[in-house]
Short mmCIF file of C-alpha atoms in Angstrom, two decimals:
data_model
loop_
_atom_site.label_atom_id
_atom_site.label_comp_id
_atom_site.label_asym_id
_atom_site.label_seq_id
_atom_site.Cartn_x
_atom_site.Cartn_y
_atom_site.Cartn_z
CA MET P 6 105.79 78.20 66.07
CA LYS P 7 103.77 77.38 69.13
CA LEU P 8 106.28 79.20 71.30
CA ILE P 9 106.05 82.34 69.19
CA LYS P 10 102.30 82.26 69.41
CA THR P 11 102.23 82.11 73.20
CA LEU P 12 104.84 84.86 73.39
CA THR P 13 102.83 87.31 71.31
CA GLY P 14 99.73 86.41 73.31
CA ASP P 15 101.54 87.22 76.54
CA ARG P 16 102.80 90.46 75.12
CA ASP P 17 99.28 91.57 74.14
CA ILE P 18 97.93 90.94 77.63
CA ALA P 19 100.87 92.76 79.12
CA LEU P 20 100.28 95.81 76.94
CA LEU P 21 96.55 95.80 77.71
CA VAL P 22 97.30 95.58 81.42
CA GLY P 23 99.73 98.49 81.11
CA GLN P 24 97.09 100.54 79.33
CA VAL P 25 94.51 99.85 82.05
CA LEU P 26 96.94 100.97 84.74
CA ARG P 27 97.91 104.17 82.96
CA THR P 28 94.34 105.18 82.14
CA GLY P 29 93.19 104.44 85.70
CA VAL P 30 95.87 106.55 87.35
CA ILE P 31 95.40 109.48 84.98
CA THR P 32 91.60 109.45 85.40
CA ALA P 33 91.82 109.14 89.18
CA SER P 34 94.33 111.94 89.59
CA ALA P 35 92.38 114.22 87.24
CA ILE P 36 89.22 113.69 89.31
CA ALA P 37 91.12 114.16 92.59
CA PHE P 38 92.61 117.36 91.17
CA VAL P 39 89.20 118.77 90.19
CA GLY P 40 87.80 117.75 93.58
CA GLY P 41 90.78 119.35 95.30
CA VAL P 42 90.32 122.65 93.49
CA LEU P 43 86.59 122.69 94.31
CA TYR P 44 87.39 121.80 97.92
CA LEU P 45 89.92 124.61 98.27
CA ALA P 46 87.57 127.10 96.58
CA LYS P 47 84.83 126.26 99.06
CA HIS P 48 86.74 125.48 102.27
CA GLY P 49 90.18 127.03 101.66
CA ALA P 50 89.65 129.79 104.20
CA ASP P 51 88.17 127.50 106.87
CA SER P 52 90.34 126.57 109.82
CA LEU P 53 91.99 123.17 109.75
CA PRO P 54 90.11 120.21 111.20
CA ASP P 55 91.92 118.47 114.04
CA TYR P 56 93.75 115.71 112.22
CA SER P 57 95.86 114.82 115.25
CA THR P 58 93.01 112.86 116.79
CA PHE P 59 91.46 110.09 114.79
CA THR P 60 87.69 110.24 114.54
CA GLY P 61 87.28 108.37 111.28
CA GLU P 62 85.23 109.44 108.31
CA GLY P 63 81.46 109.31 108.26
CA LYS P 64 79.29 107.12 106.05
CA GLU P 65 79.31 109.75 103.29
CA TYR P 66 82.99 108.99 102.60
CA THR P 67 83.23 105.30 103.39
CA THR P 68 80.45 103.68 101.38
CA PHE P 69 79.69 103.54 97.68
CA GLY P 70 76.20 104.93 98.29
CA GLY P 71 77.49 107.80 100.40
CA ILE P 72 80.16 108.83 97.91
CA PHE P 73 77.77 108.66 94.95
CA ARG P 74 75.12 110.69 96.79
CA GLY P 75 77.73 113.35 97.50
CA LEU P 76 78.80 113.23 93.88
CA THR P 77 75.31 114.07 92.59
CA THR P 78 75.34 117.28 94.64
CA PHE P 79 78.95 118.04 93.60
CA ARG P 80 80.22 118.01 97.14
CA PRO P 81 83.99 118.63 96.71
CA SER P 82 85.07 116.00 99.27
CA ALA P 83 82.88 113.42 97.58
CA VAL P 84 84.54 114.21 94.24
CA ILE P 85 87.97 113.63 95.80
CA GLN P 86 86.76 110.42 97.40
CA PHE P 87 85.39 109.31 94.04
CA GLY P 88 88.89 109.81 92.60
CA ALA P 89 90.21 107.65 95.44
CA LEU P 90 87.67 104.97 94.52
CA ILE P 91 88.84 104.99 90.88
CA LEU P 92 92.42 104.71 92.10
CA LEU P 93 91.48 101.71 94.28
CA ALA P 94 89.62 100.12 91.40
CA THR P 95 92.58 100.44 89.00
CA PRO P 96 94.72 97.51 90.23
CA ILE P 97 91.59 95.41 90.78
CA LEU P 98 90.57 96.07 87.19
CA ARG P 99 94.09 95.15 86.16
CA VAL P 100 93.69 91.74 87.81
CA PHE P 101 90.37 91.34 86.04
CA PHE P 102 91.94 92.06 82.65
CA SER P 103 94.72 89.57 83.38
CA LEU P 104 92.00 87.02 84.05
CA ILE P 105 90.49 87.62 80.62
CA GLY P 106 93.93 87.41 79.05
CA PHE P 107 94.73 84.06 80.65
CA ALA P 108 91.28 82.75 79.71
CA VAL P 109 91.86 83.72 76.06
CA GLU P 110 95.19 81.90 76.18
CA LYS P 111 93.42 78.90 77.74
CA ASP P 112 95.97 78.91 80.55
CA ARG P 113 93.74 77.17 83.05
CA MET P 114 96.24 77.18 85.90
CA TYR P 115 96.67 80.96 85.73
CA VAL P 116 92.93 81.51 85.40
CA VAL P 117 92.58 79.75 88.76
CA ILE P 118 95.48 81.69 90.30
CA THR P 119 94.03 85.01 89.10
CA LEU P 120 90.54 84.08 90.34
CA LEU P 121 92.06 83.34 93.73
CA VAL P 122 93.65 86.81 93.92
CA LEU P 123 90.42 88.44 92.75
CA GLY P 124 88.48 86.43 95.33
CA ILE P 125 90.73 87.58 98.18
CA ILE P 126 90.30 91.23 97.19
CA LEU P 127 86.52 90.93 96.79
CA PHE P 128 86.36 89.17 100.15
CA SER P 129 88.14 92.08 101.82
CA MET P 130 85.73 94.44 100.06
CA PHE P 131 82.45 92.79 100.93
CA GLY P 132 83.45 90.32 103.62
CA GLY P 133 82.28 92.52 106.46
CA LEU P 134 85.80 93.39 107.56
CA LYS P 135 84.72 96.88 108.54
CA VAL P 136 85.05 96.13 112.28
CA MET M 10 96.57 127.59 109.70
CA ASN M 11 93.69 127.42 107.26
CA ILE M 12 92.88 124.59 104.90
CA LEU M 13 94.37 126.30 101.82
CA ILE M 14 97.80 126.81 103.40
CA PHE M 15 97.81 123.30 104.89
CA SER M 16 96.93 121.75 101.53
CA LEU M 17 99.59 123.70 99.63
CA ILE M 18 102.34 122.90 102.13
CA LEU M 19 101.27 119.26 102.17
CA LEU M 20 101.26 119.19 98.37
CA ALA M 21 104.83 120.51 98.29
CA GLY M 22 105.90 118.07 101.01
CA ALA M 23 104.30 115.12 99.25
CA TYR M 24 106.06 116.17 96.04
CA VAL M 25 109.42 116.02 97.81
CA ALA M 26 108.45 112.68 99.37
CA GLY M 27 107.55 111.29 95.95
CA LEU M 28 110.85 112.56 94.52
CA LEU M 29 112.84 111.04 97.41
CA GLY M 30 110.91 107.81 97.20
CA SER M 31 111.59 107.54 93.50
CA LEU M 32 115.30 108.39 93.68
CA THR M 33 115.97 106.00 96.57
CA GLY M 34 113.66 103.31 95.24
CA LEU M 35 111.77 103.23 98.55
CA GLY M 36 108.49 104.50 97.10
CA GLY M 37 106.76 107.76 97.94
CA GLY M 38 104.17 106.16 100.23
CA VAL M 39 106.81 105.20 102.76
CA VAL M 40 108.29 108.68 102.93
CA VAL M 41 104.94 110.41 103.23
CA ILE M 42 103.98 108.69 106.52
CA PRO M 43 106.74 110.26 108.65
CA LEU M 44 106.08 113.57 106.86
CA LEU M 45 102.43 113.50 107.89
CA THR M 46 102.94 112.24 111.43
CA LEU M 47 106.17 113.96 112.49
CA VAL M 48 105.82 117.28 110.64
CA PHE M 49 102.06 117.78 110.35
CA HIS M 50 101.11 115.84 113.51
CA VAL M 51 98.43 113.96 111.63
CA ASP M 52 97.15 110.78 113.31
CA ILE M 53 99.04 107.79 111.91
CA ARG M 54 95.78 106.17 110.78
CA TYR M 55 94.97 109.05 108.42
CA ALA M 56 98.61 108.94 107.29
CA ILE M 57 98.33 105.23 106.49
CA GLY M 58 95.14 105.78 104.49
CA ALA M 59 96.71 108.52 102.37
CA ALA M 60 100.00 106.62 101.96
CA LEU M 61 98.20 103.53 100.65
CA LEU M 62 96.52 105.62 97.98
CA ALA M 63 99.85 107.20 97.07
CA SER M 64 101.44 103.73 96.81
CA ILE M 65 98.72 102.54 94.44
CA ALA M 66 99.11 105.63 92.23
CA ASN M 67 102.89 105.33 92.21
CA SER M 68 103.00 101.64 91.49
CA SER M 69 100.36 101.70 88.77
CA GLY M 70 101.94 104.67 87.02
CA ALA M 71 105.43 103.18 86.97
CA ALA M 72 104.29 99.61 86.26
CA SER M 73 102.66 100.56 82.98
CA ALA M 74 106.03 101.81 81.69
CA TYR M 75 107.97 98.72 82.85
CA ILE M 76 105.43 96.33 81.36
CA LYS M 77 105.90 98.04 78.02
CA GLU M 78 109.63 97.36 78.18
CA GLY M 79 108.90 93.68 78.84
CA ILE M 80 110.94 93.43 82.06
CA THR M 81 108.05 92.61 84.41
CA ASN M 82 107.30 88.90 84.91
CA VAL M 83 103.48 89.11 84.90
CA ARG M 84 102.90 85.42 85.73
CA LEU M 85 105.27 85.53 88.65
CA GLY M 86 103.61 88.72 89.90
CA MET M 87 100.18 87.16 89.62
CA PHE M 88 101.24 83.99 91.45
CA LEU M 89 102.91 85.88 94.31
CA GLU M 90 99.94 88.22 94.64
CA ILE M 91 98.07 85.30 96.22
CA ALA M 92 100.51 85.62 99.11
CA THR M 93 100.65 89.42 99.28
CA THR M 94 96.88 90.03 99.08
CA LEU M 95 96.19 87.31 101.64
CA GLY M 96 98.81 88.89 103.91
CA ALA M 97 97.51 92.41 103.28
CA VAL M 98 93.94 91.57 104.25
CA GLY M 99 95.26 89.81 107.36
CA GLY M 100 97.48 92.79 108.18
CA ALA M 101 94.60 95.26 107.82
CA LEU M 102 92.61 93.06 110.22
CA ILE M 103 95.40 92.89 112.82
CA ALA M 104 95.80 96.66 112.56
CA VAL M 105 92.54 97.25 114.44
CA PHE M 106 93.92 95.48 117.49
CA THR M 107 97.39 96.98 117.29
CA PRO M 108 98.16 100.14 119.30
CA THR M 109 99.25 103.05 117.08
CA ASN M 110 102.55 103.35 118.97
CA THR M 111 103.40 99.75 118.11
CA ILE M 112 102.58 100.47 114.47
CA ALA M 113 104.89 103.50 114.53
CA ILE M 114 107.76 101.49 116.03
CA LEU M 115 107.28 98.67 113.53
CA PHE M 116 107.14 101.23 110.74
CA GLY M 117 110.48 102.70 111.83
CA VAL M 118 112.12 99.26 111.90
CA VAL M 119 110.80 98.37 108.43
CA LEU M 120 111.92 101.77 107.10
CA ILE M 121 115.50 101.24 108.31
CA PHE M 122 115.51 97.74 106.86
CA SER M 123 114.22 99.09 103.53
CA ALA M 124 116.89 101.80 103.46
CA LEU M 125 119.59 99.17 104.07
CA MET M 126 118.16 97.02 101.30
CA THR M 127 118.35 99.79 98.72
CA VAL M 128 122.05 100.50 99.33
CA ARG M 129 123.25 96.90 99.51
CA LYS M 130 125.10 95.14 96.72
CA LYS M 131 122.89 94.06 93.85
CA HIS M 132 123.22 90.67 92.20
CA GLU M 133 122.38 90.47 88.54
CA HIS M 134 122.19 86.67 88.59
CA ALA M 135 120.37 84.61 86.01
CA LEU M 136 120.09 80.95 87.01
CA GLN M 137 120.36 78.34 84.27
CA GLU M 138 118.61 75.60 86.25
CA GLY M 139 115.31 76.20 88.05
CA SER M 140 113.51 74.18 90.70
CA ARG M 141 110.79 71.69 89.68
CA LEU M 142 108.02 74.01 90.84
CA SER M 143 109.32 76.86 88.68
CA TYR M 144 108.60 74.75 85.60
CA VAL M 145 105.22 73.54 86.83
CA LEU M 146 104.07 77.10 87.52
CA LYS M 147 105.65 78.48 84.33
CA LEU M 148 107.54 81.13 86.27
CA ASN M 149 110.81 81.09 84.33
CA GLY M 150 111.26 83.82 81.78
CA SER M 151 113.62 86.20 80.05
CA TYR M 152 114.22 89.93 80.08
CA PRO M 153 115.77 92.46 77.72
CA THR M 154 119.28 93.81 78.41
CA PRO M 155 121.61 95.90 76.23
CA GLN M 156 123.30 92.58 75.32
CA GLY M 157 120.02 91.07 74.18
CA GLU M 158 117.33 88.89 75.76
CA VAL M 159 118.63 87.05 78.88
CA PRO M 160 116.76 83.93 80.08
CA TYR M 161 116.54 83.19 83.82
CA LYS M 162 115.13 80.45 86.01
CA LEU M 163 113.80 80.43 89.57
CA GLN M 164 114.51 78.44 92.71
CA ASN M 165 113.08 78.22 96.24
CA ILE M 166 109.53 79.19 95.28
CA GLY M 167 108.19 78.15 98.71
CA GLY M 168 110.66 80.38 100.53
CA GLY M 169 109.86 83.32 98.29
CA PHE M 170 106.14 82.79 98.73
CA SER M 171 106.49 82.81 102.54
CA ILE M 172 108.44 86.08 102.54
CA MET M 173 105.73 87.54 100.28
CA LEU M 174 103.11 86.58 102.84
CA LEU M 175 105.03 88.56 105.46
CA ALA M 176 105.47 91.45 103.02
CA GLY M 177 101.70 91.47 102.56
CA VAL M 178 101.01 91.51 106.31
CA LEU M 179 103.40 94.46 106.82
CA SER M 180 101.89 96.23 103.86
CA GLY M 181 98.38 95.89 105.28
CA LEU M 182 99.45 96.75 108.81
CA LEU M 183 101.62 99.77 108.00
CA GLY M 184 100.03 101.05 104.82
CA ILE M 185 103.18 100.77 102.74
CA GLY M 186 104.11 98.90 99.59
CA SER M 187 106.91 96.96 101.39
CA GLY M 188 108.80 96.82 98.12
CA ALA M 189 112.05 96.05 99.94
CA LEU M 190 110.69 92.78 101.35
CA LYS M 191 109.26 91.85 97.98
CA VAL M 192 112.64 92.35 96.36
CA LEU M 193 114.25 90.31 99.16
CA ALA M 194 111.90 87.43 98.39
CA MET M 195 112.54 87.53 94.65
CA ASP M 196 116.18 88.59 94.52
CA GLY M 197 117.34 86.86 97.72
CA ALA M 198 115.28 83.67 97.89
CA MET M 199 114.25 82.94 94.33
CA LYS M 200 117.43 84.32 92.70
CA ILE M 201 115.64 86.39 90.08
CA PRO M 202 117.67 89.06 88.24
CA PHE M 203 117.54 92.33 90.14
CA LYS M 204 115.87 94.32 87.39
CA VAL M 205 113.07 91.76 87.08
CA SER M 206 112.67 91.67 90.89
CA THR M 207 112.26 95.43 91.26
CA THR M 208 109.84 95.88 88.37
CA THR M 209 107.74 92.84 89.28
CA SER M 210 107.67 93.98 92.91
CA ASN M 211 106.48 97.38 91.77
CA PHE M 212 103.83 95.74 89.60
CA MET M 213 102.52 93.87 92.65
CA ILE M 214 102.44 96.82 95.06
CA GLY M 215 99.26 98.29 93.56
CA VAL M 216 97.20 95.13 94.04
CA THR M 217 98.64 94.47 97.49
CA ALA M 218 97.88 98.02 98.62
CA ALA M 219 94.39 97.92 97.10
CA ALA M 220 93.55 94.73 99.03
CA SER M 221 94.08 96.49 102.36
CA ALA M 222 93.03 99.96 101.20
CA VAL M 223 89.45 98.84 100.59
CA VAL M 224 89.33 97.79 104.24
CA TYR M 225 90.82 101.10 105.38
CA LEU M 226 88.47 103.14 103.21
CA GLN M 227 85.50 101.46 104.84
CA ARG M 228 87.01 102.08 108.26
CA GLY M 229 87.27 105.80 107.55
CA TYR M 230 91.09 106.08 107.37
CA ILE M 231 90.97 107.88 104.03
CA ASP M 232 90.28 111.59 104.55
CA PRO M 233 89.63 113.55 101.33
CA GLY M 234 91.34 116.68 102.64
CA ILE M 235 94.59 114.78 103.26
CA ALA M 236 94.27 112.35 100.37
CA PHE M 237 94.22 114.77 97.44
CA PRO M 238 97.40 116.77 98.20
CA VAL M 239 99.25 113.56 99.12
CA VAL M 240 98.26 111.58 96.02
CA LEU M 241 98.86 114.43 93.57
CA GLY M 242 102.09 115.51 95.25
CA VAL M 243 103.62 112.02 95.47
CA LEU M 244 102.63 111.23 91.91
CA GLY M 245 104.19 114.47 90.64
CA GLY M 246 107.37 113.86 92.62
CA ALA M 247 107.66 110.30 91.37
CA PHE M 248 107.21 111.51 87.81
CA THR M 249 110.04 114.03 88.20
CA GLY M 250 112.16 111.36 89.88
CA ALA M 251 111.69 108.92 87.02
CA ARG M 252 112.76 111.63 84.57
CA LEU M 253 115.83 112.48 86.65
CA LEU M 254 116.84 108.81 86.88
CA THR M 255 117.18 108.55 83.11
CA VAL M 256 119.79 111.33 83.02
CA MET M 257 121.73 110.63 86.21
CA ASN M 258 122.86 107.78 88.41
CA PRO M 259 122.09 108.98 91.92
CA LYS M 260 124.39 106.55 93.75
CA THR M 261 125.84 109.06 96.21
CA LEU M 262 122.51 110.80 96.55
CA ARG M 263 120.91 107.46 97.37
CA TYR M 264 123.34 106.89 100.26
CA ILE M 265 122.70 110.35 101.68
CA PHE M 266 118.92 109.98 101.44
CA CYS M 267 118.97 106.52 102.96
CA VAL M 268 120.99 107.77 105.95
CA ALA M 269 118.58 110.71 106.32
CA ILE M 270 115.57 108.43 106.15
CA SER M 271 117.09 106.13 108.76
CA PHE M 272 117.24 109.08 111.16
CA VAL M 273 113.59 109.82 110.44
CA ALA M 274 112.84 106.15 111.12
CA LEU M 275 114.71 106.38 114.44
CA GLU M 276 112.55 109.35 115.40
CA MET M 277 109.42 107.33 114.60
CA ILE M 278 110.70 104.53 116.86
CA TYR M 279 111.68 106.99 119.60
CA ASN M 280 108.29 108.72 119.52
CA GLY M 281 106.55 105.39 119.44
CA LEU M 282 108.43 104.20 122.51
CA HIS M 283 107.43 107.41 124.31
CA HIS M 284 103.79 106.95 123.32
CA GLN M 285 103.60 110.06 121.17
CA PHE M 286 101.27 108.56 118.59
#
């Protein structure tokens, strides 16, 4: 009986995790698509920037603040970049949902393991690794 | 060339890359890097940024389907993600100090290795006796087959974990999912059934790629103009590929593609050695 209970619990988490992943990808690609269409409508006829030399993106595309500011003025590139942000957030959100799942199951060992993974990702996000 | 034409050609190219990546099992992100650098002469750093995004999209999209079927070992994936995310962050850090030509050469070598891995013999083993650690960490499981649920147990967890660390470093350094190394760790070292290895590896790629992609985004590697055709194209190609795989067994096709991709990899190495990046 106990075995069956843990199995169904696992299955529920798994399905929830699958749902998070699917929704995230669909949302992100829909936003990137809209941004792409806007971008082509506005800049389609412009000549191509020189992608063969790396200059890096400016603050408007590399920080939360910058992307959101661009979003409020409907700048096409910012919309695309927002889609990229959603895409990046999807697996991170997945880890977060796994954490909740393990906590509900009272699987302490896997709560710690999941927290560790989440910690590493958050460290790379905010740990000043920009260089 | 104006932006519209560039975007449309890139979209079509990324679609083919996604299709190839799906049919060979290499992943679309890997195929899109040589496409961007060798064909479009895009700097490898922009290529890495776009490829990472494509890998996340690919992995997350496919993983949701596999999880539903109950093949993915979620606990195992979670445990090994400690190694891959740690490696990925480290790899993204090393990348700053690594010359782009070295990255291109390394990429070529990993690509050839990955192509070899996809055409090698597959073992559908299911161990009856696992190592002590596999019980402690609750990593043993079962997966559905046409003959019913098959239980399996794991061995050599330490060895598998170490290979995963390396897979993470390469993933962060080169901007790829390094699925081949992940499968090597699970299938080769820990003796997990092949189907479980590939789906769990795929499940992990998204998190691994995200760990380094947040670093790359902040460093300005992700250009919106390159990112949107690549992500949408690769995703579309992978979707078509997954559909095709249910109606055909592309064994011969896989060999041909893997040989072709090895030549592309050789060109990456050659150009890298001649400082073309």
